[in-house]
Amino acid sequence: MIELIKSGGWLMLPIILCSIAAMAIIGERFWSLRKKKILPPELIPQIWKLHRERKLDNNAIRSLRVSSPLGAVLAAGLANSAHGREMMRVSIEEVGRQIVHELERFLNTLGTIASIAPLLGLLGTVVGMIKVFSAIMLHGVGDPGILAGGISEALITTAAGLTVAIPSLIFHRYFERLVEEYVLNMEEEALRLIDIIHGDREEVK
């Protein structure tokens, strides 16, 4: 493996750095975007229970806010429930935008890696072919060993760039879709909360 990396030339270094960054982001996002952490299944029943028992006081709302992203969105609405439906909706939207920003953290970086990794590989290909033609000008085409070095460098960097870019792109799309699903779920629960608090919908038992 070390010899393969050396054969790829100096452009293998940024490609390797991209692969390390991509793996770190993918691992971190898998950990941070767990469904039970973003949308705890026990949270909604707990809120309805507190609502029925009229125990949704400031302390309960404060605890709800720090419990999870869904809790933070719903707590924003509950904290402003006395000011009417529109104020609840506005408060939820404001907090929701902050939550979406947090859920999408590092995804732009992962998308950038997916874009630049094949370009680095292509640059390595160009550099390798330049070496091939330089060797042809100096030594002619009689020594295949001289030509093989440049061609090998070109192919290795291209393969390395694609090896980093393909999984990075796959996981970037996967995490984007996952965030969209979470946001839709949070919106549904927030709208249901608004309707129940203001008597437009029956409470979930």
JSON list of C-alpha atoms in Angstrom, two decimals:
[
{"chain": "A", "resi": 1, "resn": "MET", "atom": "CA", "xyz": [0.00, 0.00, 0.00]},
{"chain": "A", "resi": 2, "resn": "ILE", "atom": "CA", "xyz": [2.81, 2.41, 0.85]},
{"chain": "A", "resi": 3, "resn": "GLU", "atom": "CA", "xyz": [4.52, 1.67, -2.45]},
{"chain": "A", "resi": 4, "resn": "LEU", "atom": "CA", "xyz": [1.24, 2.27, -4.26]},
{"chain": "A", "resi": 5, "resn": "ILE", "atom": "CA", "xyz": [0.85, 5.62, -2.53]},
{"chain": "A", "resi": 6, "resn": "LYS", "atom": "CA", "xyz": [4.43, 6.56, -3.42]},
{"chain": "A", "resi": 7, "resn": "SER", "atom": "CA", "xyz": [3.81, 5.58, -7.04]},
{"chain": "A", "resi": 8, "resn": "GLY", "atom": "CA", "xyz": [0.87, 7.96, -7.17]},
{"chain": "A", "resi": 9, "resn": "GLY", "atom": "CA", "xyz": [3.05, 11.00, -6.56]},
{"chain": "A", "resi": 10, "resn": "TRP", "atom": "CA", "xyz": [2.60, 14.01, -4.34]},
{"chain": "A", "resi": 11, "resn": "LEU", "atom": "CA", "xyz": [-1.09, 14.43, -5.24]},
{"chain": "A", "resi": 12, "resn": "MET", "atom": "CA", "xyz": [-1.85, 11.32, -3.25]},
{"chain": "A", "resi": 13, "resn": "LEU", "atom": "CA", "xyz": [-1.32, 13.36, -0.07]},
{"chain": "A", "resi": 14, "resn": "PRO", "atom": "CA", "xyz": [-4.34, 15.69, -0.50]},
{"chain": "A", "resi": 15, "resn": "ILE", "atom": "CA", "xyz": [-6.43, 12.72, -1.67]},
{"chain": "A", "resi": 16, "resn": "ILE", "atom": "CA", "xyz": [-5.52, 10.80, 1.48]},
{"chain": "A", "resi": 17, "resn": "LEU", "atom": "CA", "xyz": [-6.32, 13.85, 3.62]},
{"chain": "A", "resi": 18, "resn": "CYS", "atom": "CA", "xyz": [-9.70, 14.07, 1.90]},
{"chain": "A", "resi": 19, "resn": "SER", "atom": "CA", "xyz": [-10.37, 10.41, 2.64]},
{"chain": "A", "resi": 20, "resn": "ILE", "atom": "CA", "xyz": [-9.52, 10.86, 6.33]},
{"chain": "A", "resi": 21, "resn": "ALA", "atom": "CA", "xyz": [-11.77, 13.93, 6.59]},
{"chain": "A", "resi": 22, "resn": "ALA", "atom": "CA", "xyz": [-14.60, 12.12, 4.78]},
{"chain": "A", "resi": 23, "resn": "MET", "atom": "CA", "xyz": [-14.40, 9.08, 7.07]},
{"chain": "A", "resi": 24, "resn": "ALA", "atom": "CA", "xyz": [-14.39, 11.32, 10.15]},
{"chain": "A", "resi": 25, "resn": "ILE", "atom": "CA", "xyz": [-17.45, 13.26, 8.96]},
{"chain": "A", "resi": 26, "resn": "ILE", "atom": "CA", "xyz": [-19.34, 10.10, 8.00]},
{"chain": "A", "resi": 27, "resn": "GLY", "atom": "CA", "xyz": [-18.65, 8.53, 11.39]},
{"chain": "A", "resi": 28, "resn": "GLU", "atom": "CA", "xyz": [-19.62, 11.70, 13.27]},
{"chain": "A", "resi": 29, "resn": "ARG", "atom": "CA", "xyz": [-22.84, 12.13, 11.29]},
{"chain": "A", "resi": 30, "resn": "PHE", "atom": "CA", "xyz": [-23.87, 8.52, 11.81]},
{"chain": "A", "resi": 31, "resn": "TRP", "atom": "CA", "xyz": [-23.47, 9.07, 15.55]},
{"chain": "A", "resi": 32, "resn": "SER", "atom": "CA", "xyz": [-25.13, 12.50, 15.68]},
{"chain": "A", "resi": 33, "resn": "LEU", "atom": "CA", "xyz": [-28.05, 11.72, 13.36]},
{"chain": "A", "resi": 34, "resn": "ARG", "atom": "CA", "xyz": [-29.35, 8.67, 15.21]},
{"chain": "A", "resi": 35, "resn": "LYS", "atom": "CA", "xyz": [-33.13, 8.70, 15.13]},
{"chain": "A", "resi": 36, "resn": "LYS", "atom": "CA", "xyz": [-33.56, 8.06, 18.84]},
{"chain": "A", "resi": 37, "resn": "LYS", "atom": "CA", "xyz": [-31.36, 11.08, 19.53]},
{"chain": "A", "resi": 38, "resn": "ILE", "atom": "CA", "xyz": [-33.14, 13.44, 17.11]},
{"chain": "A", "resi": 39, "resn": "LEU", "atom": "CA", "xyz": [-36.71, 12.13, 17.52]},
{"chain": "A", "resi": 40, "resn": "PRO", "atom": "CA", "xyz": [-36.91, 10.31, 20.87]},
{"chain": "A", "resi": 41, "resn": "PRO", "atom": "CA", "xyz": [-39.94, 7.97, 20.68]},
{"chain": "A", "resi": 42, "resn": "GLU", "atom": "CA", "xyz": [-40.88, 8.56, 24.31]},
{"chain": "A", "resi": 43, "resn": "LEU", "atom": "CA", "xyz": [-40.89, 12.36, 23.99]},
{"chain": "A", "resi": 44, "resn": "ILE", "atom": "CA", "xyz": [-44.33, 12.92, 22.46]},
{"chain": "A", "resi": 45, "resn": "PRO", "atom": "CA", "xyz": [-46.22, 10.67, 24.91]},
{"chain": "A", "resi": 46, "resn": "GLN", "atom": "CA", "xyz": [-44.39, 12.44, 27.73]},
{"chain": "A", "resi": 47, "resn": "ILE", "atom": "CA", "xyz": [-45.52, 15.86, 26.47]},
{"chain": "A", "resi": 48, "resn": "TRP", "atom": "CA", "xyz": [-49.15, 14.77, 26.12]},
{"chain": "A", "resi": 49, "resn": "LYS", "atom": "CA", "xyz": [-49.04, 13.28, 29.62]},
{"chain": "A", "resi": 50, "resn": "LEU", "atom": "CA", "xyz": [-47.72, 16.54, 31.07]},
{"chain": "A", "resi": 51, "resn": "HIS", "atom": "CA", "xyz": [-50.32, 18.47, 29.07]},
{"chain": "A", "resi": 52, "resn": "ARG", "atom": "CA", "xyz": [-53.20, 16.36, 30.42]},
{"chain": "A", "resi": 53, "resn": "GLU", "atom": "CA", "xyz": [-51.89, 16.75, 33.95]},
{"chain": "A", "resi": 54, "resn": "ARG", "atom": "CA", "xyz": [-51.33, 20.49, 33.41]},
{"chain": "A", "resi": 55, "resn": "LYS", "atom": "CA", "xyz": [-47.69, 20.18, 34.39]},
{"chain": "A", "resi": 56, "resn": "LEU", "atom": "CA", "xyz": [-46.15, 21.93, 31.37]},
{"chain": "A", "resi": 57, "resn": "ASP", "atom": "CA", "xyz": [-44.57, 24.65, 33.47]},
{"chain": "A", "resi": 58, "resn": "ASN", "atom": "CA", "xyz": [-41.34, 26.54, 32.81]},
{"chain": "A", "resi": 59, "resn": "ASN", "atom": "CA", "xyz": [-39.17, 23.84, 34.35]},
{"chain": "A", "resi": 60, "resn": "ALA", "atom": "CA", "xyz": [-40.74, 21.14, 32.19]},
{"chain": "A", "resi": 61, "resn": "ILE", "atom": "CA", "xyz": [-40.34, 23.26, 29.06]},
{"chain": "A", "resi": 62, "resn": "ARG", "atom": "CA", "xyz": [-36.71, 24.01, 29.96]},
{"chain": "A", "resi": 63, "resn": "SER", "atom": "CA", "xyz": [-35.98, 20.29, 30.36]},
{"chain": "A", "resi": 64, "resn": "LEU", "atom": "CA", "xyz": [-37.77, 19.59, 27.08]},
{"chain": "A", "resi": 65, "resn": "ARG", "atom": "CA", "xyz": [-35.67, 22.21, 25.27]},
{"chain": "A", "resi": 66, "resn": "VAL", "atom": "CA", "xyz": [-32.36, 20.53, 26.10]},
{"chain": "A", "resi": 67, "resn": "SER", "atom": "CA", "xyz": [-33.56, 16.94, 25.64]},
{"chain": "A", "resi": 68, "resn": "SER", "atom": "CA", "xyz": [-33.32, 16.68, 21.84]},
{"chain": "A", "resi": 69, "resn": "PRO", "atom": "CA", "xyz": [-33.73, 18.66, 18.60]},
{"chain": "A", "resi": 70, "resn": "LEU", "atom": "CA", "xyz": [-37.42, 17.71, 18.49]},
{"chain": "A", "resi": 71, "resn": "GLY", "atom": "CA", "xyz": [-37.74, 18.76, 22.11]},
{"chain": "A", "resi": 72, "resn": "ALA", "atom": "CA", "xyz": [-36.18, 22.14, 21.34]},
{"chain": "A", "resi": 73, "resn": "VAL", "atom": "CA", "xyz": [-38.66, 22.76, 18.51]},
{"chain": "A", "resi": 74, "resn": "LEU", "atom": "CA", "xyz": [-41.70, 21.79, 20.57]},
{"chain": "A", "resi": 75, "resn": "ALA", "atom": "CA", "xyz": [-40.46, 23.70, 23.62]},
{"chain": "A", "resi": 76, "resn": "ALA", "atom": "CA", "xyz": [-40.28, 26.88, 21.53]},
{"chain": "A", "resi": 77, "resn": "GLY", "atom": "CA", "xyz": [-43.96, 26.51, 20.68]},
{"chain": "A", "resi": 78, "resn": "LEU", "atom": "CA", "xyz": [-45.02, 25.62, 24.21]},
{"chain": "A", "resi": 79, "resn": "ALA", "atom": "CA", "xyz": [-43.13, 28.59, 25.67]},
{"chain": "A", "resi": 80, "resn": "ASN", "atom": "CA", "xyz": [-45.20, 30.92, 23.47]},
{"chain": "A", "resi": 81, "resn": "SER", "atom": "CA", "xyz": [-48.51, 29.05, 23.56]},
{"chain": "A", "resi": 82, "resn": "ALA", "atom": "CA", "xyz": [-50.16, 31.82, 25.57]},
{"chain": "A", "resi": 83, "resn": "HIS", "atom": "CA", "xyz": [-49.51, 34.33, 22.78]},
{"chain": "A", "resi": 84, "resn": "GLY", "atom": "CA", "xyz": [-51.64, 32.61, 20.18]},
{"chain": "A", "resi": 85, "resn": "ARG", "atom": "CA", "xyz": [-51.29, 30.21, 17.27]},
{"chain": "A", "resi": 86, "resn": "GLU", "atom": "CA", "xyz": [-49.29, 32.56, 15.04]},
{"chain": "A", "resi": 87, "resn": "MET", "atom": "CA", "xyz": [-46.69, 33.33, 17.68]},
{"chain": "A", "resi": 88, "resn": "MET", "atom": "CA", "xyz": [-46.30, 29.60, 18.36]},
{"chain": "A", "resi": 89, "resn": "ARG", "atom": "CA", "xyz": [-45.76, 28.95, 14.67]},
{"chain": "A", "resi": 90, "resn": "VAL", "atom": "CA", "xyz": [-43.20, 31.76, 14.30]},
{"chain": "A", "resi": 91, "resn": "SER", "atom": "CA", "xyz": [-41.28, 30.61, 17.37]},
{"chain": "A", "resi": 92, "resn": "ILE", "atom": "CA", "xyz": [-41.19, 27.03, 16.12]},
{"chain": "A", "resi": 93, "resn": "GLU", "atom": "CA", "xyz": [-39.96, 28.16, 12.69]},
{"chain": "A", "resi": 94, "resn": "GLU", "atom": "CA", "xyz": [-37.16, 30.25, 14.20]},
{"chain": "A", "resi": 95, "resn": "VAL", "atom": "CA", "xyz": [-35.87, 27.39, 16.34]},
{"chain": "A", "resi": 96, "resn": "GLY", "atom": "CA", "xyz": [-36.45, 24.95, 13.49]},
{"chain": "A", "resi": 97, "resn": "ARG", "atom": "CA", "xyz": [-34.08, 26.86, 11.22]},
{"chain": "A", "resi": 98, "resn": "GLN", "atom": "CA", "xyz": [-31.37, 26.64, 13.87]},
{"chain": "A", "resi": 99, "resn": "ILE", "atom": "CA", "xyz": [-31.99, 22.91, 14.32]},
{"chain": "A", "resi": 100, "resn": "VAL", "atom": "CA", "xyz": [-31.78, 22.27, 10.56]},
{"chain": "A", "resi": 101, "resn": "HIS", "atom": "CA", "xyz": [-28.47, 24.13, 10.46]},
{"chain": "A", "resi": 102, "resn": "GLU", "atom": "CA", "xyz": [-27.14, 21.90, 13.24]},
{"chain": "A", "resi": 103, "resn": "LEU", "atom": "CA", "xyz": [-28.39, 18.72, 11.55]},
{"chain": "A", "resi": 104, "resn": "GLU", "atom": "CA", "xyz": [-26.67, 19.71, 8.30]},
{"chain": "A", "resi": 105, "resn": "ARG", "atom": "CA", "xyz": [-23.35, 20.41, 9.99]},
{"chain": "A", "resi": 106, "resn": "PHE", "atom": "CA", "xyz": [-20.35, 19.12, 8.02]},
{"chain": "A", "resi": 107, "resn": "LEU", "atom": "CA", "xyz": [-22.54, 18.02, 5.09]},
{"chain": "A", "resi": 108, "resn": "ASN", "atom": "CA", "xyz": [-21.27, 20.86, 2.91]},
{"chain": "A", "resi": 109, "resn": "THR", "atom": "CA", "xyz": [-17.73, 19.76, 3.68]},
{"chain": "A", "resi": 110, "resn": "LEU", "atom": "CA", "xyz": [-18.55, 16.18, 2.75]},
{"chain": "A", "resi": 111, "resn": "GLY", "atom": "CA", "xyz": [-20.12, 17.36, -0.50]},
{"chain": "A", "resi": 112, "resn": "THR", "atom": "CA", "xyz": [-17.04, 19.45, -1.25]},
{"chain": "A", "resi": 113, "resn": "ILE", "atom": "CA", "xyz": [-14.80, 16.42, -0.71]},
{"chain": "A", "resi": 114, "resn": "ALA", "atom": "CA", "xyz": [-17.00, 14.40, -3.08]},
{"chain": "A", "resi": 115, "resn": "SER", "atom": "CA", "xyz": [-16.51, 17.13, -5.70]},
{"chain": "A", "resi": 116, "resn": "ILE", "atom": "CA", "xyz": [-12.80, 17.83, -5.38]},
{"chain": "A", "resi": 117, "resn": "ALA", "atom": "CA", "xyz": [-11.50, 14.27, -4.90]},
{"chain": "A", "resi": 118, "resn": "PRO", "atom": "CA", "xyz": [-12.03, 13.25, -8.55]},
{"chain": "A", "resi": 119, "resn": "LEU", "atom": "CA", "xyz": [-10.60, 16.61, -9.64]},
{"chain": "A", "resi": 120, "resn": "LEU", "atom": "CA", "xyz": [-7.45, 15.88, -7.66]},
{"chain": "A", "resi": 121, "resn": "GLY", "atom": "CA", "xyz": [-7.34, 12.48, -9.34]},
{"chain": "A", "resi": 122, "resn": "LEU", "atom": "CA", "xyz": [-7.74, 14.13, -12.72]},
{"chain": "A", "resi": 123, "resn": "LEU", "atom": "CA", "xyz": [-4.95, 16.56, -11.89]},
{"chain": "A", "resi": 124, "resn": "GLY", "atom": "CA", "xyz": [-2.76, 13.59, -11.02]},
{"chain": "A", "resi": 125, "resn": "THR", "atom": "CA", "xyz": [-3.62, 12.08, -14.39]},
{"chain": "A", "resi": 126, "resn": "VAL", "atom": "CA", "xyz": [-2.55, 15.25, -16.16]},
{"chain": "A", "resi": 127, "resn": "VAL", "atom": "CA", "xyz": [0.69, 15.44, -14.18]},
{"chain": "A", "resi": 128, "resn": "GLY", "atom": "CA", "xyz": [1.41, 11.80, -14.95]},
{"chain": "A", "resi": 129, "resn": "MET", "atom": "CA", "xyz": [0.81, 12.28, -18.67]},
{"chain": "A", "resi": 130, "resn": "ILE", "atom": "CA", "xyz": [3.04, 15.34, -18.66]},
{"chain": "A", "resi": 131, "resn": "LYS", "atom": "CA", "xyz": [5.80, 13.16, -17.23]},
{"chain": "A", "resi": 132, "resn": "VAL", "atom": "CA", "xyz": [5.15, 10.57, -19.94]},
{"chain": "A", "resi": 133, "resn": "PHE", "atom": "CA", "xyz": [5.50, 13.08, -22.75]},
{"chain": "A", "resi": 134, "resn": "SER", "atom": "CA", "xyz": [8.53, 14.67, -21.12]},
{"chain": "A", "resi": 135, "resn": "ALA", "atom": "CA", "xyz": [10.16, 11.23, -20.97]},
{"chain": "A", "resi": 136, "resn": "ILE", "atom": "CA", "xyz": [9.31, 10.65, -24.62]},
{"chain": "A", "resi": 137, "resn": "MET", "atom": "CA", "xyz": [10.95, 13.94, -25.58]},
{"chain": "A", "resi": 138, "resn": "LEU", "atom": "CA", "xyz": [14.12, 13.10, -23.64]},
{"chain": "A", "resi": 139, "resn": "HIS", "atom": "CA", "xyz": [14.48, 9.37, -24.23]},
{"chain": "A", "resi": 140, "resn": "GLY", "atom": "CA", "xyz": [12.17, 8.51, -27.09]},
{"chain": "A", "resi": 141, "resn": "VAL", "atom": "CA", "xyz": [9.76, 5.58, -26.92]},
{"chain": "A", "resi": 142, "resn": "GLY", "atom": "CA", "xyz": [12.39, 2.87, -26.74]},
{"chain": "A", "resi": 143, "resn": "ASP", "atom": "CA", "xyz": [12.34, 2.41, -22.92]},
{"chain": "A", "resi": 144, "resn": "PRO", "atom": "CA", "xyz": [8.89, 1.30, -21.72]},
{"chain": "A", "resi": 145, "resn": "GLY", "atom": "CA", "xyz": [9.99, 1.44, -18.06]},
{"chain": "A", "resi": 146, "resn": "ILE", "atom": "CA", "xyz": [10.34, 5.22, -18.21]},
{"chain": "A", "resi": 147, "resn": "LEU", "atom": "CA", "xyz": [6.89, 5.60, -19.73]},
{"chain": "A", "resi": 148, "resn": "ALA", "atom": "CA", "xyz": [5.31, 3.17, -17.29]},
{"chain": "A", "resi": 149, "resn": "GLY", "atom": "CA", "xyz": [6.13, 5.38, -14.28]},
{"chain": "A", "resi": 150, "resn": "GLY", "atom": "CA", "xyz": [4.14, 8.35, -15.59]},
{"chain": "A", "resi": 151, "resn": "ILE", "atom": "CA", "xyz": [1.24, 6.20, -16.76]},
{"chain": "A", "resi": 152, "resn": "SER", "atom": "CA", "xyz": [1.14, 4.40, -13.43]},
{"chain": "A", "resi": 153, "resn": "GLU", "atom": "CA", "xyz": [1.05, 7.69, -11.54]},
{"chain": "A", "resi": 154, "resn": "ALA", "atom": "CA", "xyz": [-1.80, 8.91, -13.75]},
{"chain": "A", "resi": 155, "resn": "LEU", "atom": "CA", "xyz": [-3.91, 5.79, -13.20]},
{"chain": "A", "resi": 156, "resn": "ILE", "atom": "CA", "xyz": [-3.26, 5.52, -9.45]},
{"chain": "A", "resi": 157, "resn": "THR", "atom": "CA", "xyz": [-4.28, 9.08, -8.67]},
{"chain": "A", "resi": 158, "resn": "THR", "atom": "CA", "xyz": [-7.41, 8.77, -10.80]},
{"chain": "A", "resi": 159, "resn": "ALA", "atom": "CA", "xyz": [-8.43, 5.56, -9.05]},
{"chain": "A", "resi": 160, "resn": "ALA", "atom": "CA", "xyz": [-7.66, 7.03, -5.62]},
{"chain": "A", "resi": 161, "resn": "GLY", "atom": "CA", "xyz": [-9.69, 10.16, -6.31]},
{"chain": "A", "resi": 162, "resn": "LEU", "atom": "CA", "xyz": [-12.70, 8.14, -7.44]},
{"chain": "A", "resi": 163, "resn": "THR", "atom": "CA", "xyz": [-12.36, 5.78, -4.48]},
{"chain": "A", "resi": 164, "resn": "VAL", "atom": "CA", "xyz": [-12.73, 8.75, -2.13]},
{"chain": "A", "resi": 165, "resn": "ALA", "atom": "CA", "xyz": [-15.37, 10.61, -4.15]},
{"chain": "A", "resi": 166, "resn": "ILE", "atom": "CA", "xyz": [-17.88, 7.80, -4.72]},
{"chain": "A", "resi": 167, "resn": "PRO", "atom": "CA", "xyz": [-18.58, 6.85, -1.07]},
{"chain": "A", "resi": 168, "resn": "SER", "atom": "CA", "xyz": [-18.42, 10.52, -0.06]},
{"chain": "A", "resi": 169, "resn": "LEU", "atom": "CA", "xyz": [-21.14, 11.36, -2.58]},
{"chain": "A", "resi": 170, "resn": "ILE", "atom": "CA", "xyz": [-23.27, 8.38, -1.55]},
{"chain": "A", "resi": 171, "resn": "PHE", "atom": "CA", "xyz": [-23.16, 9.27, 2.13]},
{"chain": "A", "resi": 172, "resn": "HIS", "atom": "CA", "xyz": [-23.67, 12.98, 1.41]},
{"chain": "A", "resi": 173, "resn": "ARG", "atom": "CA", "xyz": [-26.92, 12.19, -0.41]},
{"chain": "A", "resi": 174, "resn": "TYR", "atom": "CA", "xyz": [-27.93, 9.72, 2.29]},
{"chain": "A", "resi": 175, "resn": "PHE", "atom": "CA", "xyz": [-27.45, 12.21, 5.13]},
{"chain": "A", "resi": 176, "resn": "GLU", "atom": "CA", "xyz": [-29.24, 14.96, 3.21]},
{"chain": "A", "resi": 177, "resn": "ARG", "atom": "CA", "xyz": [-32.24, 12.68, 2.75]},
{"chain": "A", "resi": 178, "resn": "LEU", "atom": "CA", "xyz": [-32.11, 11.66, 6.40]},
{"chain": "A", "resi": 179, "resn": "VAL", "atom": "CA", "xyz": [-32.14, 15.29, 7.55]},
{"chain": "A", "resi": 180, "resn": "GLU", "atom": "CA", "xyz": [-35.11, 16.01, 5.26]},
{"chain": "A", "resi": 181, "resn": "GLU", "atom": "CA", "xyz": [-37.07, 13.14, 6.82]},
{"chain": "A", "resi": 182, "resn": "TYR", "atom": "CA", "xyz": [-36.26, 14.35, 10.33]},
{"chain": "A", "resi": 183, "resn": "VAL", "atom": "CA", "xyz": [-37.33, 17.89, 9.49]},
{"chain": "A", "resi": 184, "resn": "LEU", "atom": "CA", "xyz": [-40.64, 16.66, 8.03]},
{"chain": "A", "resi": 185, "resn": "ASN", "atom": "CA", "xyz": [-41.30, 14.60, 11.16]},
{"chain": "A", "resi": 186, "resn": "MET", "atom": "CA", "xyz": [-40.56, 17.57, 13.40]},
{"chain": "A", "resi": 187, "resn": "GLU", "atom": "CA", "xyz": [-42.86, 19.79, 11.34]},
{"chain": "A", "resi": 188, "resn": "GLU", "atom": "CA", "xyz": [-45.69, 17.26, 11.64]},
{"chain": "A", "resi": 189, "resn": "GLU", "atom": "CA", "xyz": [-45.32, 17.04, 15.40]},
{"chain": "A", "resi": 190, "resn": "ALA", "atom": "CA", "xyz": [-45.08, 20.82, 15.74]},
{"chain": "A", "resi": 191, "resn": "LEU", "atom": "CA", "xyz": [-48.28, 21.38, 13.73]},
{"chain": "A", "resi": 192, "resn": "ARG", "atom": "CA", "xyz": [-50.06, 18.71, 15.76]},
{"chain": "A", "resi": 193, "resn": "LEU", "atom": "CA", "xyz": [-48.91, 20.41, 18.96]},
{"chain": "A", "resi": 194, "resn": "ILE", "atom": "CA", "xyz": [-50.25, 23.78, 17.80]},
{"chain": "A", "resi": 195, "resn": "ASP", "atom": "CA", "xyz": [-53.63, 22.28, 16.88]},
{"chain": "A", "resi": 196, "resn": "ILE", "atom": "CA", "xyz": [-53.97, 20.42, 20.18]},
{"chain": "A", "resi": 197, "resn": "ILE", "atom": "CA", "xyz": [-52.93, 23.36, 22.35]},
{"chain": "A", "resi": 198, "resn": "HIS", "atom": "CA", "xyz": [-55.49, 25.60, 20.64]},
{"chain": "A", "resi": 199, "resn": "GLY", "atom": "CA", "xyz": [-58.24, 22.99, 20.60]},
{"chain": "A", "resi": 200, "resn": "ASP", "atom": "CA", "xyz": [-58.36, 22.33, 16.84]},
{"chain": "A", "resi": 201, "resn": "ARG", "atom": "CA", "xyz": [-57.41, 18.66, 17.15]},
{"chain": "A", "resi": 202, "resn": "GLU", "atom": "CA", "xyz": [-58.02, 15.86, 19.61]},
{"chain": "A", "resi": 203, "resn": "GLU", "atom": "CA", "xyz": [-55.08, 15.02, 21.82]},
{"chain": "A", "resi": 204, "resn": "VAL", "atom": "CA", "xyz": [-53.22, 11.79, 21.09]},
{"chain": "A", "resi": 205, "resn": "LYS", "atom": "CA", "xyz": [-53.89, 9.30, 23.86]}
]
